[in-house]
Tab-separated table of C-alpha atoms in Angstrom:
chain	number	residue	atom	x	y	z
Y	60	UNK	CA	97.371	89.648	65.557
Y	61	UNK	CA	100.647	90.774	67.114
Y	62	UNK	CA	100.474	93.537	69.679
Y	63	UNK	CA	102.885	96.395	70.234
Y	64	UNK	CA	106.394	94.988	70.436
Y	65	UNK	CA	109.141	96.670	72.403
Y	66	UNK	CA	112.778	95.820	72.914
Y	67	UNK	CA	114.787	95.365	74.950
Y	68	UNK	CA	112.583	94.367	77.908
Y	69	UNK	CA	115.376	95.152	80.343
Y	70	UNK	CA	118.495	97.273	80.083
Y	71	UNK	CA	121.128	98.059	82.692
Y	72	UNK	CA	123.708	100.716	81.915
Y	73	UNK	CA	126.100	102.989	83.738
Y	74	UNK	CA	125.366	106.695	83.922
Y	75	UNK	CA	126.569	108.805	81.000
Y	76	UNK	CA	126.174	105.864	78.607
Y	77	UNK	CA	123.731	106.018	75.692
Y	78	UNK	CA	120.686	103.753	75.406
Y	79	UNK	CA	118.032	103.167	72.763
Y	80	UNK	CA	114.601	101.578	72.855
Y	81	UNK	CA	112.730	100.242	69.864
Y	82	UNK	CA	109.000	99.977	69.267
Y	83	UNK	CA	107.019	98.220	66.560
Y	84	UNK	CA	103.377	99.338	66.673
Y	85	UNK	CA	100.346	97.356	65.576
Y	86	UNK	CA	100.127	97.220	61.794
Y	87	UNK	CA	98.059	100.060	60.377
Y	88	UNK	CA	98.185	102.208	63.499
Y	89	UNK	CA	99.019	105.778	62.520
Y	90	UNK	CA	99.478	107.207	66.003
Y	91	UNK	CA	102.400	106.189	68.194
Y	92	UNK	CA	103.204	107.293	71.741
Y	93	UNK	CA	106.161	107.023	74.081
Y	94	UNK	CA	105.401	107.157	77.793
Y	95	UNK	CA	107.678	107.180	80.817
Y	96	UNK	CA	106.588	105.424	83.999
Y	97	UNK	CA	108.372	105.908	87.301
Y	98	UNK	CA	107.879	103.437	90.120
Y	99	UNK	CA	104.487	103.850	91.785
Y	100	UNK	CA	103.346	106.493	89.305
Y	101	UNK	CA	101.096	106.512	86.270
Y	102	UNK	CA	102.617	106.768	82.792
Y	103	UNK	CA	103.603	110.240	81.557
Y	104	UNK	CA	103.511	111.146	77.883
Y	105	UNK	CA	106.899	111.956	76.335
Y	106	UNK	CA	106.049	112.246	72.651
Y	107	UNK	CA	103.252	111.465	70.219
Y	108	UNK	CA	103.587	110.784	66.486
Y	109	UNK	CA	101.019	111.037	63.732
Y	110	UNK	CA	102.624	108.877	61.036
Y	111	UNK	CA	106.207	110.167	60.885
Y	112	UNK	CA	105.464	113.610	62.336
Y	113	UNK	CA	106.032	114.375	66.025
Y	114	UNK	CA	102.900	116.361	66.881
Y	115	UNK	CA	103.380	116.636	70.645
Y	116	UNK	CA	106.887	116.516	72.135
Y	117	UNK	CA	106.428	119.174	74.783
Y	118	UNK	CA	107.285	116.766	77.610
Y	119	UNK	CA	110.384	115.295	75.961
Y	120	UNK	CA	113.638	116.505	77.612
Y	121	UNK	CA	115.317	117.474	74.391
Y	122	UNK	CA	118.773	118.018	75.842
Y	123	UNK	CA	119.282	114.276	76.238
Y	124	UNK	CA	116.249	112.524	74.757
Y	125	UNK	CA	115.511	112.083	71.080
Y	126	UNK	CA	113.011	110.047	69.131
Y	127	UNK	CA	112.307	109.203	65.547
Y	128	UNK	CA	109.702	107.346	63.560
Y	129	UNK	CA	111.098	106.783	60.115
Y	130	UNK	CA	108.584	105.837	57.422
Y	131	UNK	CA	105.795	106.205	59.978
Y	132	UNK	CA	106.076	102.667	61.328
Y	133	UNK	CA	108.757	101.640	63.842
Y	134	UNK	CA	110.061	104.135	66.348
Y	135	UNK	CA	113.222	104.559	68.394
Y	136	UNK	CA	113.656	106.488	71.630
Y	137	UNK	CA	117.221	107.402	72.580
Y	138	UNK	CA	118.782	108.783	75.725
Y	139	UNK	CA	122.293	110.213	75.551
Y	140	UNK	CA	123.806	110.515	78.063
Y	141	UNK	CA	121.718	108.614	80.594
Y	142	UNK	CA	121.406	109.916	84.154
Y	143	UNK	CA	120.514	108.091	87.358
Y	144	UNK	CA	117.050	109.685	87.337
Y	145	UNK	CA	116.252	108.138	83.973
Y	146	UNK	CA	115.736	104.756	85.620
Y	147	UNK	CA	112.131	103.932	84.774
Y	148	UNK	CA	109.923	101.903	82.445
Y	149	UNK	CA	109.563	103.281	78.929
Y	150	UNK	CA	106.235	102.342	77.365
Y	151	UNK	CA	105.266	102.491	73.727
Y	152	UNK	CA	101.630	102.575	72.621
Y	153	UNK	CA	99.803	102.850	69.331
Y	154	UNK	CA	96.303	103.638	68.147
Y	155	UNK	CA	94.518	103.685	64.816
Y	156	UNK	CA	94.150	107.446	64.916
Y	157	UNK	CA	93.922	110.363	67.306
Y	158	UNK	CA	90.200	110.283	68.024
Y	159	UNK	CA	89.453	110.656	71.716
Y	160	UNK	CA	87.223	107.597	71.612
Y	161	UNK	CA	89.993	105.378	70.347
Y	162	UNK	CA	91.777	102.683	72.276
Y	163	UNK	CA	95.509	102.788	72.951
Y	164	UNK	CA	97.395	99.519	72.813
Y	165	UNK	CA	100.493	99.383	74.991
Y	166	UNK	CA	103.583	97.249	74.768
Y	167	UNK	CA	105.074	95.530	77.791
Y	168	UNK	CA	107.624	98.279	78.255
Y	169	UNK	CA	111.403	98.545	78.475
Y	170	UNK	CA	112.745	98.731	82.012
Y	171	UNK	CA	115.888	100.879	82.266
Y	172	UNK	CA	118.220	100.800	85.244
Y	173	UNK	CA	120.998	103.398	85.329
Y	174	UNK	CA	123.823	102.658	87.772
G	806	UNK	CA	93.542	119.158	81.208
G	807	UNK	CA	90.760	118.083	83.539
G	808	UNK	CA	91.889	115.882	86.417
G	809	UNK	CA	90.481	112.850	88.157
G	810	UNK	CA	90.579	111.754	91.785
G	811	UNK	CA	90.663	108.094	92.779
G	812	UNK	CA	91.277	106.238	96.049
G	813	UNK	CA	94.829	104.970	96.335
G	814	UNK	CA	93.799	101.402	97.046
G	815	UNK	CA	90.823	99.073	97.424
G	816	UNK	CA	90.348	95.468	98.420
G	817	UNK	CA	87.906	92.799	97.354
G	818	UNK	CA	87.295	89.120	97.779
G	819	UNK	CA	87.231	86.815	94.802
G	820	UNK	CA	83.848	86.468	93.069
G	821	UNK	CA	82.454	89.578	94.747
G	822	UNK	CA	81.502	92.727	92.814
G	823	UNK	CA	83.898	95.666	92.925
G	824	UNK	CA	82.952	99.322	92.532
G	825	UNK	CA	85.899	101.592	91.725
G	826	UNK	CA	84.989	105.284	92.095
G	827	UNK	CA	86.387	108.265	90.218
G	828	UNK	CA	85.675	111.955	90.740
G	829	UNK	CA	86.095	114.410	87.885
G	830	UNK	CA	84.349	117.591	88.961
G	831	UNK	CA	86.008	119.753	86.277
G	832	UNK	CA	84.961	117.546	83.363
G	833	UNK	CA	83.954	119.404	80.220
G	834	UNK	CA	81.123	118.540	77.893
G	835	UNK	CA	83.410	116.974	75.295
G	836	UNK	CA	85.489	114.852	77.676
G	837	UNK	CA	85.176	111.113	77.413
G	838	UNK	CA	85.768	109.017	80.537
G	839	UNK	CA	88.264	106.226	79.893
G	840	UNK	CA	89.392	103.425	82.161
G	841	UNK	CA	92.615	101.496	81.746
G	842	UNK	CA	94.181	98.944	84.018
G	843	UNK	CA	97.764	97.830	84.474
G	844	UNK	CA	98.643	94.366	85.664
G	845	UNK	CA	102.041	93.815	87.324
G	846	UNK	CA	104.946	94.065	84.865
G	847	UNK	CA	102.571	94.815	81.964
G	848	UNK	CA	101.658	97.889	79.984
G	849	UNK	CA	98.235	99.439	80.602
G	850	UNK	CA	95.271	97.872	78.844
G	851	UNK	CA	91.984	99.442	77.826
G	852	UNK	CA	88.948	98.538	79.891
G	853	UNK	CA	86.041	100.742	78.861
G	854	UNK	CA	85.012	104.291	77.999
G	855	UNK	CA	81.858	106.393	77.940
G	856	UNK	CA	80.504	109.906	77.516
G	857	UNK	CA	77.111	110.231	79.193
G	858	UNK	CA	75.302	106.904	79.216
G	859	UNK	CA	76.251	103.837	81.188
G	860	UNK	CA	78.309	101.347	79.204
G	861	UNK	CA	78.807	97.597	79.399
G	862	UNK	CA	81.364	95.334	77.780
G	863	UNK	CA	82.761	91.893	78.438
G	864	UNK	CA	85.259	93.202	80.973
G	865	UNK	CA	83.269	95.677	83.051
G	866	UNK	CA	80.480	98.216	83.326
G	867	UNK	CA	80.841	101.969	83.556
G	868	UNK	CA	78.251	103.943	85.499
G	869	UNK	CA	78.344	107.699	84.862
G	870	UNK	CA	76.613	110.144	87.194
G	871	UNK	CA	73.921	112.309	85.682
G	872	UNK	CA	75.998	115.481	86.193
G	873	UNK	CA	79.080	113.605	84.879
G	874	UNK	CA	81.186	114.777	87.803
G	875	UNK	CA	81.837	111.212	88.899
G	876	UNK	CA	81.829	107.696	87.528
G	877	UNK	CA	82.195	104.144	88.790
G	878	UNK	CA	83.882	101.182	87.170
G	879	UNK	CA	82.096	97.984	88.092
G	880	UNK	CA	83.698	94.560	87.979
G	881	UNK	CA	80.777	92.195	88.437
G	882	UNK	CA	82.724	89.245	89.818
G	883	UNK	CA	86.312	89.931	90.783
G	884	UNK	CA	88.924	87.306	89.988
G	885	UNK	CA	92.527	87.084	91.120
G	886	UNK	CA	93.504	88.186	87.628
G	887	UNK	CA	91.706	91.496	88.185
G	888	UNK	CA	94.322	92.577	90.739
G	889	UNK	CA	95.838	95.621	89.057
G	890	UNK	CA	96.108	99.390	89.120
G	891	UNK	CA	93.002	100.974	87.599
G	892	UNK	CA	93.285	104.392	85.976
G	893	UNK	CA	90.366	106.740	85.365
G	894	UNK	CA	91.250	109.210	82.610
G	895	UNK	CA	89.490	112.095	80.894
G	896	UNK	CA	90.131	112.470	77.208
G	897	UNK	CA	88.411	115.183	75.285
G	898	UNK	CA	88.139	117.891	72.711
G	899	UNK	CA	90.525	117.442	69.865
G	900	UNK	CA	93.347	116.137	71.988
G	901	UNK	CA	94.576	112.624	71.771
G	902	UNK	CA	96.409	112.833	75.069
G	903	UNK	CA	95.817	110.134	77.617
G	904	UNK	CA	96.915	111.679	80.911
G	905	UNK	CA	97.252	109.157	83.700
G	906	UNK	CA	96.972	109.868	87.407
G	907	UNK	CA	98.223	107.494	90.094
G	908	UNK	CA	95.172	105.219	89.874
G	909	UNK	CA	93.605	102.784	92.352
G	910	UNK	CA	95.482	99.649	93.284
G	911	UNK	CA	92.949	96.812	93.574
G	912	UNK	CA	93.825	93.789	95.659
G	913	UNK	CA	91.720	90.649	95.274
G	914	UNK	CA	91.814	87.984	97.966
G	915	UNK	CA	90.917	84.310	97.459
């Protein structure tokens, strides 16, 4: 069974440019998460989806970040314009549902470098 | 959200048992204790979780104190592949949030 797939694995851009990350969750998983991980820190939740609905986006910087999950499957996270401080790893995860006993499955992440 | 406290780093020799501690003094009755680990250049992966009783699976064991204010992840025989950052996380109530701290970096020496 395929795991959570993210692309691209690496992206280098200049500041003020736009960037987008794509995530394909495990088939049948209703809940999808985007996390941000800075160097030496644990992941921080940006947004959580239940099917196509964003149910927790309180930590998403909405002035420059946007996300969508059309049809409740794949998801895209966009940054426009990117700033130097956005350099980090962006992790996508999925789970069957939102139960607090459930397991989250993470992708390998997309590493962004902003120059 | 209740928080956890873990040592920044620990060391072990290969094939020895490892006990990774976690303090969570503000845990509530509905909080589950989850452990994830993150290998270099990988996303986190689930290790184990429990509520009150000790738990065992193929990866590790989880020992939970009787008052639930602390827990210990036990790797019975450390391998080089177990070198990772281990996160102890509380997840409870009706929230699906998984809130990570900075975790414990485990080094395993041959």
